[in-house]
C-alpha cells in the first residue's frame, strides 16, 4: 500500500492519464478559439507496481489551488478559464506527476 498527498486539487489525468484528444471550442467561444488538441498524458498510476494499492489525498499540506496540465491552460479571455486563476503555475502538474512517478518507481523494489 502506498499513500501520497497532493498540495492542491489535481485533475484525474494526472493520476490515471488520458489519451490524446481534441475539443472544438467554436460554439462555446463564438468561433474565436476553434479546435484545441490535448496531448496524451501518462498518469502516475502507470508506475504503480502490479498488485500494489495507492491512496491519494488532495488539498493536503496547505492548498496551492488547481494542478493543471500545461497543455490544458487557457488564456484569461477563454470561456473555460476558471481553474487557471487558482492554479499555482504553468509546470506544477508536470513537476508533481514526475515526482510521484519517481517515488513509486523507487519504492517498487
PDB file of C-alpha atoms in Angstrom:
ATOM      1  CA  UNK A   1       0.000   0.000   0.000  1.00  0.00           C
ATOM      2  CA  UNK A   2       1.283   3.429  -0.952  1.00  0.00           C
ATOM      3  CA  UNK A   3      -0.125   6.769   0.137  1.00  0.00           C
ATOM      4  CA  UNK A   4       0.519  10.150  -1.410  1.00  0.00           C
ATOM      5  CA  UNK A   5      -0.701  13.599  -0.528  1.00  0.00           C
ATOM      6  CA  UNK A   6      -1.044  16.340  -3.112  1.00  0.00           C
ATOM      7  CA  UNK A   7      -0.815  20.008  -2.138  1.00  0.00           C
ATOM      8  CA  UNK A   8      -3.756  21.028  -4.300  1.00  0.00           C
ATOM      9  CA  UNK A   9      -6.545  19.714  -6.478  1.00  0.00           C
ATOM     10  CA  UNK A  10      -5.213  17.694  -9.398  1.00  0.00           C
ATOM     11  CA  UNK A  11      -7.319  16.614 -12.355  1.00  0.00           C
ATOM     12  CA  UNK A  12      -7.872  12.889 -12.858  1.00  0.00           C
ATOM     13  CA  UNK A  13      -5.499  12.671 -15.834  1.00  0.00           C
ATOM     14  CA  UNK A  14      -2.580  13.417 -13.509  1.00  0.00           C
ATOM     15  CA  UNK A  15      -3.344  10.154 -11.729  1.00  0.00           C
ATOM     16  CA  UNK A  16      -4.843   7.848 -14.362  1.00  0.00           C
ATOM     17  CA  UNK A  17      -3.673   9.508 -17.581  1.00  0.00           C
ATOM     18  CA  UNK A  18      -5.621  10.245 -20.743  1.00  0.00           C
ATOM     19  CA  UNK A  19      -5.470   9.537 -24.467  1.00  0.00           C
ATOM     20  CA  UNK A  20      -4.792  12.317 -26.963  1.00  0.00           C
ATOM     21  CA  UNK A  21      -7.984  14.158 -27.820  1.00  0.00           C
ATOM     22  CA  UNK A  22      -9.339  17.381 -29.236  1.00  0.00           C
ATOM     23  CA  UNK A  23     -12.231  19.665 -28.428  1.00  0.00           C
ATOM     24  CA  UNK A  24     -13.972  22.129 -30.709  1.00  0.00           C
ATOM     25  CA  UNK A  25     -14.454  25.364 -28.762  1.00  0.00           C
ATOM     26  CA  UNK A  26     -16.117  27.077 -31.747  1.00  0.00           C
ATOM     27  CA  UNK A  27     -19.681  27.011 -30.448  1.00  0.00           C
ATOM     28  CA  UNK A  28     -18.780  27.794 -26.832  1.00  0.00           C
ATOM     29  CA  UNK A  29     -16.437  30.642 -27.789  1.00  0.00           C
ATOM     30  CA  UNK A  30     -18.364  32.170 -30.688  1.00  0.00           C
ATOM     31  CA  UNK A  31     -15.797  30.842 -33.168  1.00  0.00           C
ATOM     32  CA  UNK A  32     -12.849  32.583 -31.554  1.00  0.00           C
ATOM     33  CA  UNK A  33     -10.938  29.553 -30.261  1.00  0.00           C
ATOM     34  CA  UNK A  34     -11.705  26.712 -32.694  1.00  0.00           C
ATOM     35  CA  UNK A  35     -10.287  23.230 -32.118  1.00  0.00           C
ATOM     36  CA  UNK A  36      -7.738  22.607 -29.368  1.00  0.00           C
ATOM     37  CA  UNK A  37      -5.585  19.493 -29.283  1.00  0.00           C
ATOM     38  CA  UNK A  38      -4.954  17.874 -25.911  1.00  0.00           C
ATOM     39  CA  UNK A  39      -1.937  15.522 -25.898  1.00  0.00           C
ATOM     40  CA  UNK A  40      -1.915  12.137 -24.179  1.00  0.00           C
ATOM     41  CA  UNK A  41      -0.770  12.110 -20.564  1.00  0.00           C
ATOM     42  CA  UNK A  42       0.710   9.120 -18.784  1.00  0.00           C
ATOM     43  CA  UNK A  43      -0.683   9.270 -15.263  1.00  0.00           C
ATOM     44  CA  UNK A  44       1.452   8.377 -12.291  1.00  0.00           C
ATOM     45  CA  UNK A  45      -0.657   5.288 -11.559  1.00  0.00           C
ATOM     46  CA  UNK A  46       1.061   3.674 -14.551  1.00  0.00           C
ATOM     47  CA  UNK A  47       4.186   3.427 -12.355  1.00  0.00           C
ATOM     48  CA  UNK A  48       2.340   1.611  -9.573  1.00  0.00           C
ATOM     49  CA  UNK A  49       3.707  -1.947  -9.297  1.00  0.00           C
ATOM     50  CA  UNK A  50       1.216  -4.681 -10.090  1.00  0.00           C
ATOM     51  CA  UNK A  51      -0.718  -5.751  -7.015  1.00  0.00           C
ATOM     52  CA  UNK A  52       0.102  -2.544  -5.105  1.00  0.00           C
ATOM     53  CA  UNK A  53      -2.605  -0.167  -3.913  1.00  0.00           C
ATOM     54  CA  UNK A  54      -2.427   3.609  -3.904  1.00  0.00           C
ATOM     55  CA  UNK A  55      -4.315   6.016  -1.681  1.00  0.00           C
ATOM     56  CA  UNK A  56      -4.348   9.621  -2.886  1.00  0.00           C
ATOM     57  CA  UNK A  57      -5.320  12.675  -0.877  1.00  0.00           C
ATOM     58  CA  UNK A  58      -5.619  16.090  -2.488  1.00  0.00           C
ATOM     59  CA  UNK A  59      -5.727  19.515  -0.871  1.00  0.00           C
ATOM     60  CA  UNK A  60      -3.132  18.378   1.672  1.00  0.00           C
ATOM     61  CA  UNK A  61      -0.166  20.263   3.150  1.00  0.00           C
ATOM     62  CA  UNK A  62      -1.923  23.582   2.513  1.00  0.00           C
ATOM     63  CA  UNK A  63      -3.668  24.313  -0.719  1.00  0.00           C
ATOM     64  CA  UNK A  64      -1.900  25.631  -3.798  1.00  0.00           C
ATOM     65  CA  UNK A  65      -5.035  25.600  -5.947  1.00  0.00           C
ATOM     66  CA  UNK A  66      -5.769  23.594  -9.065  1.00  0.00           C
ATOM     67  CA  UNK A  67      -2.965  21.491 -10.526  1.00  0.00           C
ATOM     68  CA  UNK A  68      -3.495  21.658 -14.292  1.00  0.00           C
ATOM     69  CA  UNK A  69      -1.607  20.033 -17.156  1.00  0.00           C
ATOM     70  CA  UNK A  70       0.353  22.708 -19.031  1.00  0.00           C
ATOM     71  CA  UNK A  71      -1.420  21.913 -22.305  1.00  0.00           C
ATOM     72  CA  UNK A  72      -4.836  22.481 -20.683  1.00  0.00           C
ATOM     73  CA  UNK A  73      -4.200  26.034 -19.522  1.00  0.00           C
ATOM     74  CA  UNK A  74      -6.312  28.668 -21.287  1.00  0.00           C
ATOM     75  CA  UNK A  75      -5.862  32.419 -21.544  1.00  0.00           C
ATOM     76  CA  UNK A  76      -7.913  34.603 -19.219  1.00  0.00           C
ATOM     77  CA  UNK A  77     -10.274  35.545 -22.083  1.00  0.00           C
ATOM     78  CA  UNK A  78     -11.146  31.890 -22.833  1.00  0.00           C
ATOM     79  CA  UNK A  79     -14.722  30.759 -21.949  1.00  0.00           C
ATOM     80  CA  UNK A  80     -13.362  27.783 -19.958  1.00  0.00           C
ATOM     81  CA  UNK A  81     -10.974  29.911 -17.881  1.00  0.00           C
ATOM     82  CA  UNK A  82     -11.549  29.330 -14.180  1.00  0.00           C
ATOM     83  CA  UNK A  83      -9.129  26.795 -12.708  1.00  0.00           C
ATOM     84  CA  UNK A  84      -6.214  28.710 -14.228  1.00  0.00           C
ATOM     85  CA  UNK A  85      -6.925  31.673 -11.976  1.00  0.00           C
ATOM     86  CA  UNK A  86      -6.473  29.442  -8.908  1.00  0.00           C
ATOM     87  CA  UNK A  87      -3.500  27.490 -10.270  1.00  0.00           C
ATOM     88  CA  UNK A  88       0.000  27.545  -8.793  1.00  0.00           C
ATOM     89  CA  UNK A  89       1.757  27.810 -12.144  1.00  0.00           C
ATOM     90  CA  UNK A  90       2.300  26.515 -15.635  1.00  0.00           C
ATOM     91  CA  UNK A  91       4.503  23.495 -14.885  1.00  0.00           C
ATOM     92  CA  UNK A  92       3.242  22.477 -11.435  1.00  0.00           C
ATOM     93  CA  UNK A  93       1.339  19.417 -12.707  1.00  0.00           C
ATOM     94  CA  UNK A  94       4.289  18.054 -14.681  1.00  0.00           C
ATOM     95  CA  UNK A  95       6.692  18.519 -11.759  1.00  0.00           C
ATOM     96  CA  UNK A  96       4.270  16.881  -9.335  1.00  0.00           C
ATOM     97  CA  UNK A  97       3.404  13.963 -11.659  1.00  0.00           C
ATOM     98  CA  UNK A  98       7.076  13.223 -12.393  1.00  0.00           C
ATOM     99  CA  UNK A  99       7.928  13.359  -8.672  1.00  0.00           C
ATOM    100  CA  UNK A 100       5.185  10.859  -7.814  1.00  0.00           C
ATOM    101  CA  UNK A 101       6.322   8.578 -10.655  1.00  0.00           C
ATOM    102  CA  UNK A 102       9.902   8.628  -9.289  1.00  0.00           C
ATOM    103  CA  UNK A 103       8.632   7.862  -5.773  1.00  0.00           C
ATOM    104  CA  UNK A 104       6.514   4.929  -6.943  1.00  0.00           C
ATOM    105  CA  UNK A 105       9.327   3.519  -9.065  1.00  0.00           C
ATOM    106  CA  UNK A 106      11.828   3.857  -6.228  1.00  0.00           C
ATOM    107  CA  UNK A 107       9.544   2.093  -3.756  1.00  0.00           C
ATOM    108  CA  UNK A 108       8.527  -0.618  -6.213  1.00  0.00           C
ATOM    109  CA  UNK A 109      11.558  -2.721  -5.320  1.00  0.00           C
TER     110      UNK A 109
END
